[in-house]
Amino acid sequence: MAFKIKVNGFDRVADVDGDTPLLWVLRDVFGMTGTKFGCGMALCGACTVHLDGTPSRSCITTIDSVANAAVTTIEAVGDTAAGQKIQKAWLDLEVVQCGYCQSGQIMSASALLASNPHPTDADIDDAMSGNICRCGTYVRIREAIKQAAQSSGQRG
Ligand code: FES
Ligand code: FES
């Protein structure tokens, strides 16, 4: 069945079964491999995208459930004000180690900054708790979110 969804501002069509995970559609149908597969069970956060600005695990989100939502992925989050600030801070502080988890980390951090321009440590911990990093970049991630927040005088 053909499903029409909006990805990064563009209308896209995927001819797949309705229970196909959004992550599969992004990667295998649309060739957008920036969003990563980790656990496939909503446990690691590697597959995080935004659905109408809300961070969501694309590995457990079926294509038939996103028909009316705007999907934003790591390929375009830098076009948003919050995403731009987060990506700059990530580069400034050299957050990334192996990189595998980082698309998901950036998507969660960008959604946090967009909804809460000046998050507390508790806000950061709460927003990022579902994103696992096997390389242990958590300290740099928190510092980068704080740096991005300092440059955030308005809602992202
Ligand atoms: S791959 Fe989706 S949360 Fe791990
Ligand atoms: S940077 Fe390697 S898993 Fe996070």
XYZ file of N, CA and C and ligand atoms in Angstrom:
476
model
N 0.844 -1.194 0.000
C 0.000 0.000 0.000
C 0.886 1.253 0.000
N 0.437 2.266 -0.699
C 1.244 3.491 -0.780
C 0.892 4.438 0.368
N 1.902 4.815 1.117
C 1.711 5.773 2.212
C 2.438 7.061 1.861
N 1.704 8.167 1.968
C 2.292 9.477 1.695
C 2.632 10.126 3.032
N 3.877 10.486 3.221
C 4.280 11.158 4.461
C 5.151 12.356 4.107
N 5.219 13.274 5.050
C 6.040 14.473 4.838
C 7.333 14.301 5.632
N 8.447 14.296 4.931
C 9.755 14.124 5.556
C 10.620 15.331 5.246
N 11.043 16.021 6.283
C 11.911 17.189 6.111
C 11.323 18.204 5.129
N 9.986 18.326 5.188
C 9.303 19.319 4.386
C 8.890 18.857 2.995
N 9.269 17.645 2.633
C 8.933 17.137 1.291
C 7.939 15.982 1.401
N 6.980 15.954 0.505
C 6.052 14.828 0.430
C 6.773 13.632 -0.187
N 6.692 12.503 0.511
C 7.323 11.274 0.017
C 6.289 10.165 0.024
N 6.465 9.182 -0.836
C 5.539 8.052 -0.905
C 6.330 6.760 -0.717
N 5.817 5.913 0.173
C 6.437 4.607 0.403
C 5.398 3.527 0.150
N 5.714 2.596 -0.707
C 4.801 1.491 -1.010
C 5.230 0.295 -0.169
N 4.701 0.235 1.036
C 5.101 -0.792 2.018
C 3.872 -1.247 2.798
N 4.035 -2.306 3.575
C 2.965 -2.714 4.481
C 2.784 -1.666 5.573
N 1.566 -1.541 6.067
C 1.263 -0.522 7.059
C 2.001 -0.676 8.369
N 2.409 -1.911 8.690
C 3.108 -2.112 9.965
C 4.630 -1.984 9.824
N 5.080 -1.498 8.668
C 6.523 -1.296 8.482
C 6.997 -0.143 9.368
N 8.072 -0.351 10.142
C 8.570 0.748 10.977
C 9.056 1.937 10.139
N 8.802 3.117 10.642
C 9.270 4.336 9.968
C 10.774 4.282 9.717
N 11.518 3.710 10.652
C 12.975 3.624 10.489
C 13.340 2.863 9.221
N 12.616 1.790 8.941
C 12.878 0.982 7.743
C 12.578 1.824 6.494
N 11.489 2.575 6.558
C 11.106 3.394 5.403
C 12.171 4.457 5.136
N 12.591 5.124 6.199
C 13.599 6.175 6.027
C 14.877 5.612 5.423
N 15.359 4.530 5.991
C 16.661 3.999 5.589
C 16.599 3.205 4.286
N 15.657 2.275 4.206
C 15.676 1.319 3.098
C 14.878 1.784 1.880
N 13.834 2.565 2.114
C 13.025 3.027 0.978
C 13.536 4.375 0.482
N 13.787 5.293 1.414
C 14.192 6.636 1.011
C 15.718 6.813 0.974
N 16.455 5.844 1.481
C 17.912 5.937 1.445
C 18.483 6.979 2.377
N 17.715 7.324 3.432
C 18.183 8.329 4.396
C 18.788 7.587 5.589
N 20.083 7.371 5.538
C 20.714 6.483 6.509
C 21.297 7.202 7.720
N 20.998 8.484 7.849
C 21.485 9.196 9.032
C 20.843 8.716 10.312
N 19.614 8.257 10.234
C 18.913 7.726 11.399
C 19.330 6.271 11.572
N 19.774 5.926 12.779
C 20.424 4.629 12.988
C 19.517 3.591 13.653
N 19.803 2.328 13.346
C 19.183 1.205 14.031
C 20.097 0.748 15.157
N 19.523 0.656 16.349
C 20.303 0.149 17.474
C 19.685 -1.111 18.038
N 18.584 -0.944 18.739
C 17.968 -2.078 19.436
C 16.690 -2.566 18.771
N 15.991 -1.670 18.096
C 14.716 -2.041 17.492
C 13.589 -2.219 18.481
N 13.818 -1.811 19.731
C 12.829 -2.042 20.793
C 12.569 -0.803 21.650
N 12.884 0.362 21.123
C 12.656 1.616 21.849
C 13.461 1.710 23.140
N 14.660 1.109 23.131
C 15.456 1.086 24.355
C 16.731 1.924 24.272
N 17.170 2.320 23.069
C 18.483 2.957 22.961
C 18.463 4.387 22.430
N 17.440 4.746 21.664
C 17.336 6.109 21.167
C 18.083 6.390 19.880
N 18.795 5.411 19.339
C 19.587 5.661 18.118
C 18.720 6.073 16.935
N 17.472 5.649 16.940
C 16.575 5.849 15.790
C 15.684 7.075 15.938
N 16.014 7.964 16.877
C 15.117 9.075 17.199
C 14.960 10.051 16.035
N 13.704 10.374 15.733
C 13.358 11.434 14.780
C 12.341 12.330 15.476
N 11.958 13.406 14.830
C 10.888 14.250 15.360
C 9.605 13.985 14.581
N 8.516 13.798 15.305
C 7.176 13.769 14.714
C 6.460 15.008 15.222
N 6.221 15.948 14.324
C 5.664 17.242 14.732
C 6.470 17.845 15.881
N 7.764 17.712 15.815
C 8.661 18.305 16.794
C 8.909 17.475 18.029
N 8.182 16.385 18.188
C 8.343 15.548 19.381
C 9.309 14.405 19.087
N 10.336 14.221 19.933
C 11.257 13.109 19.685
C 10.536 11.772 19.792
N 10.750 10.931 18.791
C 10.011 9.671 18.706
C 10.948 8.576 18.215
N 10.703 7.356 18.686
C 11.546 6.213 18.296
C 11.000 5.625 16.990
N 11.706 5.853 15.923
C 11.187 5.431 14.618
C 11.208 3.923 14.434
N 11.934 3.190 15.301
C 11.985 1.728 15.161
C 10.681 1.070 15.583
N 9.879 1.763 16.381
C 8.606 1.170 16.826
C 7.417 1.996 16.351
N 7.683 2.947 15.456
C 6.615 3.786 14.902
C 6.239 3.254 13.532
N 5.048 2.729 13.402
C 4.659 2.152 12.109
C 4.297 3.256 11.117
N 4.528 2.956 9.863
C 4.296 3.955 8.819
C 2.826 4.382 8.773
N 1.922 3.474 9.108
C 0.506 3.850 9.035
C 0.076 4.757 10.186
N 0.973 4.995 11.130
C 0.626 5.870 12.254
C 1.163 7.290 12.092
N 1.887 7.555 11.022
C 2.517 8.873 10.874
C 1.972 9.680 9.701
N 0.846 9.252 9.173
C 0.333 9.857 7.944
C 0.161 11.370 8.048
N -0.274 11.856 9.197
C -0.547 13.285 9.323
C 0.550 14.047 10.057
N 1.637 13.377 10.356
C 2.707 14.031 11.108
C 3.818 14.493 10.175
N 4.464 15.595 10.547
C 5.653 16.048 9.836
C 6.866 15.380 10.473
N 7.610 14.636 9.662
C 8.786 13.916 10.147
C 10.026 14.764 9.884
N 10.838 14.953 10.914
C 12.138 15.612 10.739
C 13.220 14.625 11.144
N 14.253 14.530 10.317
C 15.353 13.604 10.604
C 16.657 14.380 10.794
N 17.696 13.641 11.139
C 18.996 14.262 11.355
C 19.490 14.980 10.096
N 19.023 14.550 8.928
C 19.483 15.190 7.690
C 19.034 16.648 7.599
N 17.954 17.010 8.321
C 17.405 18.364 8.177
C 17.239 19.097 9.498
N 17.590 18.463 10.614
C 17.357 19.153 11.886
C 18.203 20.417 11.991
N 19.304 20.473 11.245
C 20.149 21.658 11.240
C 19.494 22.862 10.575
N 18.361 22.640 9.926
C 17.618 23.753 9.331
C 16.729 24.445 10.355
N 16.583 23.849 11.530
C 15.800 24.476 12.591
C 16.730 25.283 13.486
N 16.179 26.297 14.146
C 17.016 27.155 14.996
C 17.664 26.344 16.115
N 16.874 25.509 16.770
C 17.412 24.719 17.881
C 18.431 23.701 17.371
N 18.114 23.049 16.267
C 19.029 22.061 15.713
C 20.357 22.669 15.303
N 20.300 23.884 14.768
C 21.527 24.571 14.362
C 22.411 24.859 15.577
N 21.792 25.336 16.656
C 22.562 25.628 17.878
C 23.153 24.357 18.482
N 22.364 23.305 18.479
C 22.856 22.037 19.024
C 24.022 21.512 18.189
N 23.897 21.531 16.885
C 24.972 20.998 16.053
C 26.249 21.817 16.188
N 26.103 23.142 16.315
C 27.295 23.977 16.512
C 27.982 23.623 17.828
N 27.197 23.492 18.887
C 27.769 23.154 20.192
C 28.421 21.776 20.147
N 27.793 20.846 19.441
C 28.372 19.487 19.314
C 29.762 19.552 18.677
N 29.879 20.405 17.656
C 31.174 20.538 16.977
C 32.172 21.276 17.867
N 31.719 22.371 18.495
C 32.621 23.170 19.335
C 33.233 22.320 20.451
N 32.418 21.465 21.051
C 32.873 20.679 22.201
C 33.338 19.274 21.816
N 33.352 18.996 20.516
C 33.813 17.687 20.021
C 33.150 16.553 20.792
N 31.835 16.582 20.793
C 31.060 15.614 21.570
C 31.246 14.184 21.067
N 31.326 14.039 19.763
C 31.201 12.708 19.147
C 32.429 11.842 19.388
N 32.188 10.562 19.688
C 33.291 9.602 19.688
C 33.095 8.678 18.487
N 32.521 7.493 18.631
C 32.333 6.650 17.434
C 31.245 7.205 16.532
N 30.274 7.906 17.122
C 29.251 8.580 16.347
C 27.937 7.838 16.185
N 27.924 6.549 16.506
C 26.737 5.761 16.143
C 25.463 6.262 16.811
N 25.552 6.680 18.048
C 24.352 7.110 18.780
C 23.995 8.557 18.527
N 24.890 9.280 17.848
C 24.820 10.745 17.913
C 23.669 11.365 17.124
N 23.201 10.713 16.072
C 22.015 11.254 15.395
C 20.858 11.318 16.382
N 20.667 10.231 17.096
C 19.578 10.196 18.067
C 19.784 11.184 19.190
N 21.033 11.323 19.637
C 21.318 12.281 20.718
C 20.965 13.700 20.255
N 21.389 14.035 19.064
C 21.139 15.386 18.540
C 19.647 15.634 18.345
N 18.927 14.621 17.905
C 17.481 14.806 17.721
C 16.785 15.038 19.059
N 17.173 14.287 20.075
C 16.559 14.486 21.394
C 16.951 15.844 21.968
N 18.227 16.209 21.840
C 18.691 17.487 22.376
C 18.032 18.666 21.652
N 17.864 18.553 20.351
C 17.239 19.632 19.582
C 15.779 19.818 19.982
N 15.085 18.718 20.185
C 13.683 18.808 20.608
C 13.588 19.432 21.992
N 14.527 19.080 22.863
C 14.540 19.681 24.196
C 14.724 21.187 24.092
N 15.730 21.613 23.347
C 16.030 23.043 23.267
C 14.900 23.820 22.596
N 14.233 23.194 21.641
C 13.122 23.872 20.962
C 11.947 24.113 21.913
N 11.733 23.189 22.832
C 10.585 23.317 23.736
C 10.959 23.986 25.045
N 12.262 23.999 25.358
C 12.736 24.524 26.640
C 14.099 25.170 26.414
N 14.136 26.458 26.060
C 15.396 27.105 25.666
C 16.445 27.157 26.777
N 16.019 27.039 28.030
C 16.984 27.104 29.133
C 16.759 25.943 30.093
N 17.083 24.738 29.664
C 16.814 23.559 30.500
C 17.748 23.481 31.707
N 17.213 22.994 32.805
C 18.023 22.701 33.987
C 18.730 21.360 33.785
N 19.647 21.046 34.694
C 20.303 19.738 34.612
C 19.271 18.620 34.661
N 18.267 18.795 35.505
C 17.224 17.771 35.619
C 16.432 17.651 34.321
N 16.167 18.796 33.690
C 15.462 18.768 32.396
C 16.291 18.007 31.361
N 17.600 18.284 31.353
C 18.486 17.615 30.395
C 18.509 16.115 30.654
N 18.680 15.747 31.921
C 18.726 14.319 32.260
C 17.434 13.633 31.849
N 16.324 14.307 32.097
C 15.023 13.716 31.775
C 14.865 13.536 30.266
N 15.244 14.569 29.519
C 15.055 14.517 28.062
C 15.998 13.531 27.387
N 17.196 13.353 27.966
C 18.216 12.548 27.308
C 18.334 11.134 27.873
N 17.535 10.813 28.856
C 17.721 9.529 29.560
C 17.471 8.320 28.666
N 16.719 8.502 27.596
C 16.430 7.365 26.721
C 17.437 7.168 25.613
N 18.463 8.010 25.574
C 19.488 7.905 24.527
C 20.765 7.321 25.126
N 21.094 6.126 24.699
C 22.253 5.416 25.231
C 23.488 5.698 24.374
N 24.637 5.904 25.053
C 25.912 6.076 24.345
C 26.916 5.084 24.911
N 27.288 4.114 24.103
C 28.247 3.106 24.576
C 29.629 3.710 24.761
N 29.904 4.845 24.121
C 31.203 5.495 24.275
C 31.242 6.417 25.491
N 30.119 6.609 26.133
C 30.111 7.420 27.350
C 30.330 8.895 27.125
N 29.699 9.461 26.124
C 29.888 10.888 25.836
C 28.911 11.774 26.625
N 28.315 11.218 27.642
C 27.242 11.920 28.357
C 27.666 13.277 28.922
N 28.872 13.369 29.457
C 29.307 14.638 30.051
C 29.408 15.722 28.988
N 29.973 15.361 27.835
C 30.096 16.354 26.754
C 28.724 16.698 26.179
N 27.841 15.730 26.125
C 26.491 16.008 25.632
C 25.814 17.038 26.525
N 25.919 16.849 27.820
C 25.272 17.803 28.734
C 25.883 19.197 28.572
N 27.216 19.267 28.469
C 27.867 20.570 28.311
C 27.460 21.229 26.993
N 27.325 20.430 25.958
C 26.951 20.989 24.655
C 25.522 21.528 24.688
N 24.640 20.833 25.370
C 23.265 21.337 25.480
C 23.266 22.660 26.250
N 24.089 22.729 27.289
C 24.163 23.979 28.062
C 24.726 25.110 27.204
N 25.749 24.805 26.413
C 26.307 25.851 25.545
C 25.270 26.313 24.535
N 24.562 25.375 23.958
C 23.523 25.741 22.994
C 22.445 26.584 23.666
N 22.118 26.243 24.884
C 21.084 26.990 25.609
C 21.540 28.420 25.888
N 22.847 28.583 26.147
C 23.360 29.932 26.417
C 23.214 30.832 25.217
N 23.249 30.233 24.023
C 23.099 31.035 22.812
C 21.642 31.095 22.381
N 20.767 30.618 23.254
C 19.352 30.502 22.907
C 18.543 31.535 23.641
N 18.404 32.686 23.019
C 17.628 33.736 23.680
C 16.156 33.662 23.394
N 15.796 32.793 22.442
C 14.386 32.687 22.075
C 14.094 31.223 21.779
N 12.828 30.918 21.673
C 12.427 29.550 21.417
C 12.960 29.115 20.071
N 13.547 27.887 20.038
C 14.150 27.417 18.807
C 13.216 26.859 17.853
S 16.717 1.420 17.530
Fe 14.972 2.507 18.169
S 15.283 2.872 20.285
Fe 16.929 1.564 19.696
S 29.527 8.127 20.421
Fe 29.807 5.960 20.276
S 27.919 5.142 20.984
Fe 27.765 7.256 21.409
